[in-house]
Short mmCIF file of C-alpha atoms and ligand atoms in Angstrom, two decimals:
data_model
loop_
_atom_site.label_atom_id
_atom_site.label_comp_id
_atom_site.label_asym_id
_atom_site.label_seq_id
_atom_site.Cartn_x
_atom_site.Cartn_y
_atom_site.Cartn_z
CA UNK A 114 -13.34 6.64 20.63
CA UNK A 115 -10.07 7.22 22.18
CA UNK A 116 -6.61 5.47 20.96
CA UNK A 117 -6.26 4.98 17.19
CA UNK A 118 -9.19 3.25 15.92
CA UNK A 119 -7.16 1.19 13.56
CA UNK A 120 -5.10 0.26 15.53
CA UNK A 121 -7.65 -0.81 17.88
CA UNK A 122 -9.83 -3.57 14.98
CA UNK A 123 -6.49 -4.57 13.41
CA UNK A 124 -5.55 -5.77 17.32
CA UNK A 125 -9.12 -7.40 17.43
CA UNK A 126 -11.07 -4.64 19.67
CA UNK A 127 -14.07 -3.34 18.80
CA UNK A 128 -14.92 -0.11 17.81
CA UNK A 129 -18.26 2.20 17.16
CA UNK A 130 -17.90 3.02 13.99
CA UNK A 131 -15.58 1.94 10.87
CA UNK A 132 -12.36 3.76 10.59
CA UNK A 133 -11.33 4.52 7.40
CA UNK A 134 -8.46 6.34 4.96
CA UNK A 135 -7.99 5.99 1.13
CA UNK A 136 -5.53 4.15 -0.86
CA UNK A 137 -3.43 6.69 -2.69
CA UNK A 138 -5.35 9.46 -0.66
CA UNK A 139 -2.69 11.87 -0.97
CA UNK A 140 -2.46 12.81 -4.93
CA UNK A 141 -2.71 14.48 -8.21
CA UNK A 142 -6.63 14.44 -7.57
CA UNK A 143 -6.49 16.81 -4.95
CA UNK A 144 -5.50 20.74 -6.47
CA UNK A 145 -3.13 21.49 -2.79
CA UNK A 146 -1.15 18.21 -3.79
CA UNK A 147 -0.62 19.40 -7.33
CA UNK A 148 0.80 22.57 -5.84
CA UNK A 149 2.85 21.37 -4.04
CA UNK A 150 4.22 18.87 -6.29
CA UNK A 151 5.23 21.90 -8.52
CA UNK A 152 7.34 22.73 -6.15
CA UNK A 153 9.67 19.74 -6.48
CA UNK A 154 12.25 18.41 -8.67
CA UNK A 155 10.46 15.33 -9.36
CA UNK A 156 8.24 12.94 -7.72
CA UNK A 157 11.47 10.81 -6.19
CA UNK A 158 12.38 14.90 -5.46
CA UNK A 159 9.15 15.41 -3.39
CA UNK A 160 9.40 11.54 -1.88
CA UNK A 161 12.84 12.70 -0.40
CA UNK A 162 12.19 16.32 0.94
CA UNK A 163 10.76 15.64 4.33
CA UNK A 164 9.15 19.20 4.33
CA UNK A 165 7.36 18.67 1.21
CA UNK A 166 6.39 15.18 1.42
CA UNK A 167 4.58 16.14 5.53
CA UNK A 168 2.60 18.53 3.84
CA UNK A 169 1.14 16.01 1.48
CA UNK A 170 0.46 13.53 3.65
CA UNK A 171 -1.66 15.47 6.19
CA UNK A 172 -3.54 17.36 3.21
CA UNK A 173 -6.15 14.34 3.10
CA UNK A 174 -6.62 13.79 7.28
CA UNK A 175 -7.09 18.00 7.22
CA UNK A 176 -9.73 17.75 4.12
CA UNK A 177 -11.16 14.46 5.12
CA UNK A 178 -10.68 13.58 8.86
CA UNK A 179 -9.56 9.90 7.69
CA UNK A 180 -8.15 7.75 11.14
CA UNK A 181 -4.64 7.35 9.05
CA UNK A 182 -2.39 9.34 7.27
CA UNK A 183 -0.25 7.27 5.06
CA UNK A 184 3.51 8.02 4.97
CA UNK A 185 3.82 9.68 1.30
CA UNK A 186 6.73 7.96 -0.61
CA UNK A 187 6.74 5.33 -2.99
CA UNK A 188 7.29 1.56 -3.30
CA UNK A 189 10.15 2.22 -5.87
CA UNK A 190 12.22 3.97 -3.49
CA UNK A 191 13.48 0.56 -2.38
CA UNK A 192 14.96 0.08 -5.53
CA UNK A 193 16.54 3.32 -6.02
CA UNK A 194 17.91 3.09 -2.47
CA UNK A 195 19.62 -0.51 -3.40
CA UNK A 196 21.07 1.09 -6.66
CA UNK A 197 18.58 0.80 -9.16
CA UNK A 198 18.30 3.52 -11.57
CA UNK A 199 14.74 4.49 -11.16
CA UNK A 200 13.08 7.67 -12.82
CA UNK A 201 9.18 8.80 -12.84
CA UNK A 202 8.71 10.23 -16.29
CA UNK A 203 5.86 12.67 -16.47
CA UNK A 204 2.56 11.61 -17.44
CA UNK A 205 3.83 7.92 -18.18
CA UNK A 206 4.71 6.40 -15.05
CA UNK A 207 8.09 4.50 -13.53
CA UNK A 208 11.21 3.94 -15.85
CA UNK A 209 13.60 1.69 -14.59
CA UNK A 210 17.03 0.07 -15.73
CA UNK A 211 16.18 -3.56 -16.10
CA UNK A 212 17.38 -6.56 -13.79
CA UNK A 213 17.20 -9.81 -15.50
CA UNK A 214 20.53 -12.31 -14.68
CA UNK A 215 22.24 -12.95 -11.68
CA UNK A 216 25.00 -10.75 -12.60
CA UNK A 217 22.47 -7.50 -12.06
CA UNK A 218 21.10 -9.09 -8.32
CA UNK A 219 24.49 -8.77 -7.32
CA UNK A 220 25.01 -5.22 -8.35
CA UNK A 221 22.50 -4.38 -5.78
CA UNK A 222 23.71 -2.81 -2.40
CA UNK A 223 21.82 -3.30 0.51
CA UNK A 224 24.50 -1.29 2.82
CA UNK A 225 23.01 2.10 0.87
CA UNK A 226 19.09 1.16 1.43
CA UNK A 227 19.19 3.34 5.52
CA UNK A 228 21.40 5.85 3.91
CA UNK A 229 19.67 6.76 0.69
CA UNK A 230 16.01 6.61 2.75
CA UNK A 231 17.06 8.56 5.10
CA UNK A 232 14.95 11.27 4.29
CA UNK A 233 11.52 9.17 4.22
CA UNK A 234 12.29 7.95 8.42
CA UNK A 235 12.89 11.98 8.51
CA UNK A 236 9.21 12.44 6.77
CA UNK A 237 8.17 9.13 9.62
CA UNK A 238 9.33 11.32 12.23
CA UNK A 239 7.99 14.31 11.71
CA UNK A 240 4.26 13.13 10.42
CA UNK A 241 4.58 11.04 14.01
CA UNK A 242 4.67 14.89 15.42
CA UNK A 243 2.61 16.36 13.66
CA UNK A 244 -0.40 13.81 13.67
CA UNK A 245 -3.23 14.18 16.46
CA UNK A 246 -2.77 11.36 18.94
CA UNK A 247 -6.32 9.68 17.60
CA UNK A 248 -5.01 9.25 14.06
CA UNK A 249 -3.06 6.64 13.01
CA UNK A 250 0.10 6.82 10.85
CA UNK A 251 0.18 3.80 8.70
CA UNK A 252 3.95 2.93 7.25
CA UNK A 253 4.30 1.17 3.66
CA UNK A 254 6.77 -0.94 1.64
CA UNK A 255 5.78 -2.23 -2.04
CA UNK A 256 5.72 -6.80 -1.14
CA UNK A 257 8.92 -8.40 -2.41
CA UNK A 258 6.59 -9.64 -5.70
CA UNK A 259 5.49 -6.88 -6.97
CA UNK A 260 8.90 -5.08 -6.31
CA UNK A 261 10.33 -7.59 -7.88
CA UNK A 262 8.25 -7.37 -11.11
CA UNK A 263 8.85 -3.78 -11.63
CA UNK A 264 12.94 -4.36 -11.24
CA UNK A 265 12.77 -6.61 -13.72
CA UNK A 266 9.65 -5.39 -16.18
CA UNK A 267 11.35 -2.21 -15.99
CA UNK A 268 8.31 -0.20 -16.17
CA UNK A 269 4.56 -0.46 -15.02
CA UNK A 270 3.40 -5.01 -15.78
CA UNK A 271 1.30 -5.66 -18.79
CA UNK A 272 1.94 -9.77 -18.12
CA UNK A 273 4.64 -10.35 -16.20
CA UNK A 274 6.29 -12.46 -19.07
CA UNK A 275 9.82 -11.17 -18.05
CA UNK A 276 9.67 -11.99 -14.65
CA UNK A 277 7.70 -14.90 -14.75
CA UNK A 278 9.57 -16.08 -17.26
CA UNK A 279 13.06 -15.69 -15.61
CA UNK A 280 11.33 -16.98 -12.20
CA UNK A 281 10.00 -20.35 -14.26
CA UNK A 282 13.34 -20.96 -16.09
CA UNK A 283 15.79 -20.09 -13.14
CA UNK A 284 13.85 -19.81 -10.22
CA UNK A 285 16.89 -19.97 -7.75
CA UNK A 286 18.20 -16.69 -9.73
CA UNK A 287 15.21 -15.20 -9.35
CA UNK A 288 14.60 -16.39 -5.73
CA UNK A 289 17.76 -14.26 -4.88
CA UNK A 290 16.54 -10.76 -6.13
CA UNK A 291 13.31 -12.05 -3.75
CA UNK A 292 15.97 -12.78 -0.90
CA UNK A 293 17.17 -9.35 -1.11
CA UNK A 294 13.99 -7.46 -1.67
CA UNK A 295 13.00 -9.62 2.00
CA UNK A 296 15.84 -8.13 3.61
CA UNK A 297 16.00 -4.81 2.50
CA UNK A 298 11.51 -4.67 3.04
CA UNK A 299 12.48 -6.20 6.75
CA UNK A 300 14.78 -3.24 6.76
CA UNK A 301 12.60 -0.10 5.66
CA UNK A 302 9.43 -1.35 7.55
CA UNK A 303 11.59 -1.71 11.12
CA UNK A 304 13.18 1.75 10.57
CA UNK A 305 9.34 3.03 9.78
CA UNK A 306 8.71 1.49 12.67
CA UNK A 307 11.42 3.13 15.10
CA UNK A 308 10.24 6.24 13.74
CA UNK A 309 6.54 5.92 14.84
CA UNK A 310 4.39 4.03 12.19
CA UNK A 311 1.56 2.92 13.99
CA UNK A 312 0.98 -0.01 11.30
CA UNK A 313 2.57 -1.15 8.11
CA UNK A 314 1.23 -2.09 4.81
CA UNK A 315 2.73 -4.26 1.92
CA UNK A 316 1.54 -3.68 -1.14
CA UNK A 317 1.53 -6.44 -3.64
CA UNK A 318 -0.51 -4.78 -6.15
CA UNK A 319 0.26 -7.62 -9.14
CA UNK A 320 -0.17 -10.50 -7.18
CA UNK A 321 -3.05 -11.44 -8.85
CA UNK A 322 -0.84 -12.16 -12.40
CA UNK A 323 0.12 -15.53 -10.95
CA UNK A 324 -1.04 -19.01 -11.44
CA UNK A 325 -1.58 -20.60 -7.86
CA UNK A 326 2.12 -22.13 -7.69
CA UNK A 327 3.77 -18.52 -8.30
CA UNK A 328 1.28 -17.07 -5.45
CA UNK A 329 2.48 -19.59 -3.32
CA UNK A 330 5.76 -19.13 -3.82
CA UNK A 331 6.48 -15.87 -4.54
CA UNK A 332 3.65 -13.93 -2.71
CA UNK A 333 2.65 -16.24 0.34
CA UNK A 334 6.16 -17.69 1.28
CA UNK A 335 8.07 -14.46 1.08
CA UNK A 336 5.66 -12.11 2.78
CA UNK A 337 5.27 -14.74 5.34
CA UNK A 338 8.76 -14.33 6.24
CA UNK A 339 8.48 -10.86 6.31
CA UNK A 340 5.96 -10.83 8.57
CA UNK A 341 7.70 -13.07 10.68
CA UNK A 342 10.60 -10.96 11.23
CA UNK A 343 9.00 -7.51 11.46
CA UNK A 344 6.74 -8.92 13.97
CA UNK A 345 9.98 -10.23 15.80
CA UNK A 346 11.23 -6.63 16.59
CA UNK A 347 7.80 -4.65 16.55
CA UNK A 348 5.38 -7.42 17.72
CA UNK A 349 2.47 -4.40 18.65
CA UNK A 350 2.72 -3.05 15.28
CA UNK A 351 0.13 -4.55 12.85
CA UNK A 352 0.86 -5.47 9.26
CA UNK A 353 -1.90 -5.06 6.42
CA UNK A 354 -1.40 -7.41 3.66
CA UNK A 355 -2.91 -6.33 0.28
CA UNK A 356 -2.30 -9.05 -2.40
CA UNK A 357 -4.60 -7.61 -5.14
CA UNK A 358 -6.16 -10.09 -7.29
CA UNK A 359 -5.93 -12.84 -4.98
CA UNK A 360 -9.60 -14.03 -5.18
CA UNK A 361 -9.91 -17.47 -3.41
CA UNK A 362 -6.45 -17.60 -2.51
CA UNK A 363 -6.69 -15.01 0.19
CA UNK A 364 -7.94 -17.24 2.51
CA UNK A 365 -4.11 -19.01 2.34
CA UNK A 366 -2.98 -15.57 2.38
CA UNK A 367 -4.10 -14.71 5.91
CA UNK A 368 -3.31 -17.62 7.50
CA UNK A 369 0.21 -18.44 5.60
CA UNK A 370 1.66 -14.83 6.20
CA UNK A 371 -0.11 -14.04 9.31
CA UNK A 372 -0.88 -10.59 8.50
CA UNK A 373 -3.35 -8.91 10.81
CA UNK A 374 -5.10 -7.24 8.44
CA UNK A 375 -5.81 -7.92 4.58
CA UNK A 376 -6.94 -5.51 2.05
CA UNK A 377 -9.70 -6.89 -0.08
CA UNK A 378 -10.18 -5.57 -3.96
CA UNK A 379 -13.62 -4.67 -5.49
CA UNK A 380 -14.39 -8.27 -7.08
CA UNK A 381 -14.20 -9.66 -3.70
CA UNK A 382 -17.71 -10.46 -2.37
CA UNK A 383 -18.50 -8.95 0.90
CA UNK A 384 -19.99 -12.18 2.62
CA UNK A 385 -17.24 -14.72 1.60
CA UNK A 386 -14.93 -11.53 2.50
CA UNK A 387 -17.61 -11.82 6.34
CA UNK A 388 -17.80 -15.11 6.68
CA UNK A 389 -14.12 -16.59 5.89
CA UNK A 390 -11.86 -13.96 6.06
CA UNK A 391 -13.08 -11.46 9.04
CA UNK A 392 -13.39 -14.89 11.65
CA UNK A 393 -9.03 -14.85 10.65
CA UNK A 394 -7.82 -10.78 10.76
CA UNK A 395 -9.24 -7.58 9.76
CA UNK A 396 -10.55 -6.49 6.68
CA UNK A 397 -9.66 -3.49 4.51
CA UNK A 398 -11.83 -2.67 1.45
CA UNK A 399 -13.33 -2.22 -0.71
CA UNK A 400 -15.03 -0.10 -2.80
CA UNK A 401 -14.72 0.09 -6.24
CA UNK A 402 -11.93 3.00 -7.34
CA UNK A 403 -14.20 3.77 -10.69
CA UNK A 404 -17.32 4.05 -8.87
CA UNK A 405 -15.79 6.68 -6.16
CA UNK A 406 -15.11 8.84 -9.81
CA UNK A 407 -18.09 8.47 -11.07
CA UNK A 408 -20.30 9.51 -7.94
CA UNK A 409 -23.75 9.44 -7.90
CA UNK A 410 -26.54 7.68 -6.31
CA UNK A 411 -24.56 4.02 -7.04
CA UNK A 412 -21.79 5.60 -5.25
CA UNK A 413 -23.89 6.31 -1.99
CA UNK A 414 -25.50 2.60 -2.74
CA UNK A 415 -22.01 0.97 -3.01
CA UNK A 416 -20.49 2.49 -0.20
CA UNK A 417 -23.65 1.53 2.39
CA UNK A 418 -23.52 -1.92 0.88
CA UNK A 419 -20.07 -2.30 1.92
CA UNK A 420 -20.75 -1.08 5.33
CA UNK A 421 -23.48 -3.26 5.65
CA UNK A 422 -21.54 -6.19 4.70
CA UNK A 423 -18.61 -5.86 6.64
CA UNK A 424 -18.86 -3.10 9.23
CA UNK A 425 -20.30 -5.73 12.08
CA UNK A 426 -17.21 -6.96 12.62
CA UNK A 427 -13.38 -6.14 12.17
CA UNK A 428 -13.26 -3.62 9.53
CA UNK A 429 -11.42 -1.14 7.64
CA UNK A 430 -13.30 1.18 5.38
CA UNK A 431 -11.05 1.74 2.23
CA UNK A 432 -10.66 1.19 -1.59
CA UNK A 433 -10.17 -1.81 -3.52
CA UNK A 434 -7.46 -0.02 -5.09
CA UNK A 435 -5.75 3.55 -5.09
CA UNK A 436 -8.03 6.82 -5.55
CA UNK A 437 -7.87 7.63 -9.52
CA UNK A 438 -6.28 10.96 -10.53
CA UNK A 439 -9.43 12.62 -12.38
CA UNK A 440 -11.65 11.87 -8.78
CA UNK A 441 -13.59 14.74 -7.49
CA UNK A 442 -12.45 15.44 -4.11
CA UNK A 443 -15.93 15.99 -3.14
CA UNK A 444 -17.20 12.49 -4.22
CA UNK A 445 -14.51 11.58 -1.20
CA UNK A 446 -15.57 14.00 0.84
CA UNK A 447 -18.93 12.57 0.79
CA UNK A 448 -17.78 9.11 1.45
CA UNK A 449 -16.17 9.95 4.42
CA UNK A 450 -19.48 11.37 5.89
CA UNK A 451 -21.27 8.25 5.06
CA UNK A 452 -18.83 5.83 6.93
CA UNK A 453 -18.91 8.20 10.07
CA UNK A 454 -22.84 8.53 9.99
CA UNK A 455 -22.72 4.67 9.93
CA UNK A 456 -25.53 2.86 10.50
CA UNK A 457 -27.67 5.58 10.96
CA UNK A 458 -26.55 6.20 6.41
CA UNK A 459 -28.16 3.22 5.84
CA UNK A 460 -30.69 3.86 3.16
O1 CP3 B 60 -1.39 8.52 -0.40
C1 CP3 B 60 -0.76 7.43 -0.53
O2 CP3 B 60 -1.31 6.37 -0.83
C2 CP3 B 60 0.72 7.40 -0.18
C3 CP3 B 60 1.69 7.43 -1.22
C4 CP3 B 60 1.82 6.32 -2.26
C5 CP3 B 60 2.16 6.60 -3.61
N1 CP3 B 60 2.39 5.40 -4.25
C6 CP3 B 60 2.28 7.94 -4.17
C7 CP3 B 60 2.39 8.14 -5.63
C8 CP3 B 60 1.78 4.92 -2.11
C9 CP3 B 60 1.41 4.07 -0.91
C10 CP3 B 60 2.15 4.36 -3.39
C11 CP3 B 60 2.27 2.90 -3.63
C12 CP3 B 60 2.59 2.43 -4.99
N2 CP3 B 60 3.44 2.99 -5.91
C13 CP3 B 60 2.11 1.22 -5.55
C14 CP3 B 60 1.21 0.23 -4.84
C15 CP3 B 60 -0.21 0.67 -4.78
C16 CP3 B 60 -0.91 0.79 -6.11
O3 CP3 B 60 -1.41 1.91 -6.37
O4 CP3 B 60 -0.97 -0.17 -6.84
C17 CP3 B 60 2.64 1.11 -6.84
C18 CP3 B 60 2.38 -0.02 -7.82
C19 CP3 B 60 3.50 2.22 -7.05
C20 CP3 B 60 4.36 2.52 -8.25
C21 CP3 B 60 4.01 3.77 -8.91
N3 CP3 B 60 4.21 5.03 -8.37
C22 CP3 B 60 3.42 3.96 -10.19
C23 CP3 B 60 3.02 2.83 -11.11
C24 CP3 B 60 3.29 5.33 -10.40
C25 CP3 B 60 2.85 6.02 -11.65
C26 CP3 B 60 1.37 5.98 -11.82
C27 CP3 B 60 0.77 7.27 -11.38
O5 CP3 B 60 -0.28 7.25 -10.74
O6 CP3 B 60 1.34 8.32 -11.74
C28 CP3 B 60 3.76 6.00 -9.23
C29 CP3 B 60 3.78 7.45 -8.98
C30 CP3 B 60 3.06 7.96 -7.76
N4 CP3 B 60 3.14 7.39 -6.52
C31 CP3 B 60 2.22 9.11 -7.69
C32 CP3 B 60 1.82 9.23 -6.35
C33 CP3 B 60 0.97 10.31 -5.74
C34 CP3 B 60 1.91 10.08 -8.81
C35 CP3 B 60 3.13 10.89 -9.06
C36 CP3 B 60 2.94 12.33 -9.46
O7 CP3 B 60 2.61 13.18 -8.60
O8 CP3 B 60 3.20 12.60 -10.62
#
């Protein structure tokens, strides 16, 4: 295969074989990530040291061979770079001040967001260098929802209620916050892009909290205009869309945002996932996070069941969500043979 295979089925060519790379592939699970992460401040400390944050992102292409490396950063950095107060507590995930009127929106200042990130288009740069010219180097921002939620929630959903609630009772307040979080996403995935991402992903990781109005409006219509003006200044770039939880609603997903790839979750069954969604874009996904932990013979079944469902036609081999931290790295290991033995794995 020559080129980046991703590249190539997210642009609608075929390939041999699957490529694949792992949601949250670079992490505490792996012992040469934790070692390096004691070397840092922080995790934000680690995000913004370009030297340190290279290093973890090619650990799981050099262990694995996956087709990608994923930049290492965070979704969070966005708000931190817009003024946020944003802190990773150990063992307990993010702490942020919470936005909930108007007044705190306007705090917000999008003039610091190239400044403050300047150090992750450093880590963009250098990866680009660094990568072998088959492997793909796949770019990130967190969706304007699920930013969003975490800026106001303050720390990691249970519900939603503050958010929702705000977005129910003054929707043009909180349509503002999703104005800006547009802007500034626009912003970090074009100067990802400038600094070699071969393809971006959005993560919407809560999007499937929402009734079928909130999806609408606060996952379809403003990732649609992202879309719409990233592809404006990097139309050969491909966007992955991952609104996790979707279930039906995918389908309006693809075609509302026109993404040209979507990542699928675990629940999602692989022939609806064949039949309606591959005819549209790519497909990412999708095995089961739990089940890549646990190992085993239903691992091996799982993983060629996948393949078998979706690996005919434009696919992605990946999670349905991000690798868990107590994974054995050789339960990965052994996934990524299977995919590049495909079919001849089939069992
Ligand atoms: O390898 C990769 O996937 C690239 C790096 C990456 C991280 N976070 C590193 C990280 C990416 C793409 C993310 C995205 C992200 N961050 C999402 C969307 C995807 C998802 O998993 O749902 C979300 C919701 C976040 C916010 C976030 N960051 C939380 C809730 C936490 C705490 C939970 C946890 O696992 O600790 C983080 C911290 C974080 N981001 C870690 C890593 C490796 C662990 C930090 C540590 O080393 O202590």
């Amino acid at each position: 295969m020559s080129g980046k295979s991703i590249v190539s089925v997210l642009t609608g060519k075929l390939v041999s074989r699957p490529p694949f790379w792992f949601m949250r592939q670079a992490g505490r699970y792996l012992p040469e990530y934790r070692r390096v992460r004691a070397k840092a401040k922080g995790f934000l400390d680690l995000c913004f040291r370009p030297e340190l944050a290279v290093e973890v992102s090619l650990q799981p292409v050099r262990r694995f061979a996956t087709d990608a490396a994923i930049l290492f950063s965070d979704i969070l950095v966005v708000p931190y770079a817009l003024g946020q107060r944003v802190r990773f507590l150990e063992n307990s995930g993010p702490a942020l001040e919470p936005i909930r009127r108007l007044r705190d929106v306007a705090a917000l200042d999008l003039s610091l967001l190239a400044g403050r990130l300047a150090p992750v288009y450093e880590t963009v740069r250098q990866l680009k260098r660094a990568l072998p010219a088959n492997v793909a180097l796949i770019g990130f921002a967190g969706a304007p929802w699920t930013v969003a939620l975490y800026m106001v929630e303050g720390k990691s959903p249970a519900n939603g209620a503050a958010a929702r609630g705000w977005a129910w009772k003054k929707p043009a307040d909180f349509g503002r916050l999703v104005e800006l979080l547009v802007e500034a996403t626009v912003g970090h995935l074009v100067r990802q892009a400038e600094c070699g991402a071969d393809a971006v992903q959005l993560f919407d990781t809560w999007a499937g909290l929402l009734s079928e109005t909130e999806f609408r409006t606060w996952v379809i219509r403003p990732t649609a205009e992202v879309v719409r003006r990233f592809k404006s200044r990097f139309p050969g770039v491909p966007v992955i869309g991952f609104p996790k939880g979707a279930g039906p609603l995918y389908l309006d997903y693809v075609t509302g945002t026109g993404v040209d790839g979507v990542g699928i979750d675990s629940l999602v069954p692989l022939d609806w996932a064949a039949n309606v969604l591959q005819p549209k874009c790519a497909v990412q996904g999708n095995l089961d996070n739990q089940v890549l932990r646990a190992g085993g013979p239903a691992l091996d079944a799982e993983v060629r069941r996948i393949l078998d469902g979706l690996a005919r036609g434009r696919f992605v081999f990946n999670l349905g969500h991000g690798i868990l931290p107590d994974t054995p790295p050789k339960h990965v290991a052994h996934v990524a043979e299977l995919v590049r033995a495909w079919p001849d794995s089939r069992g």
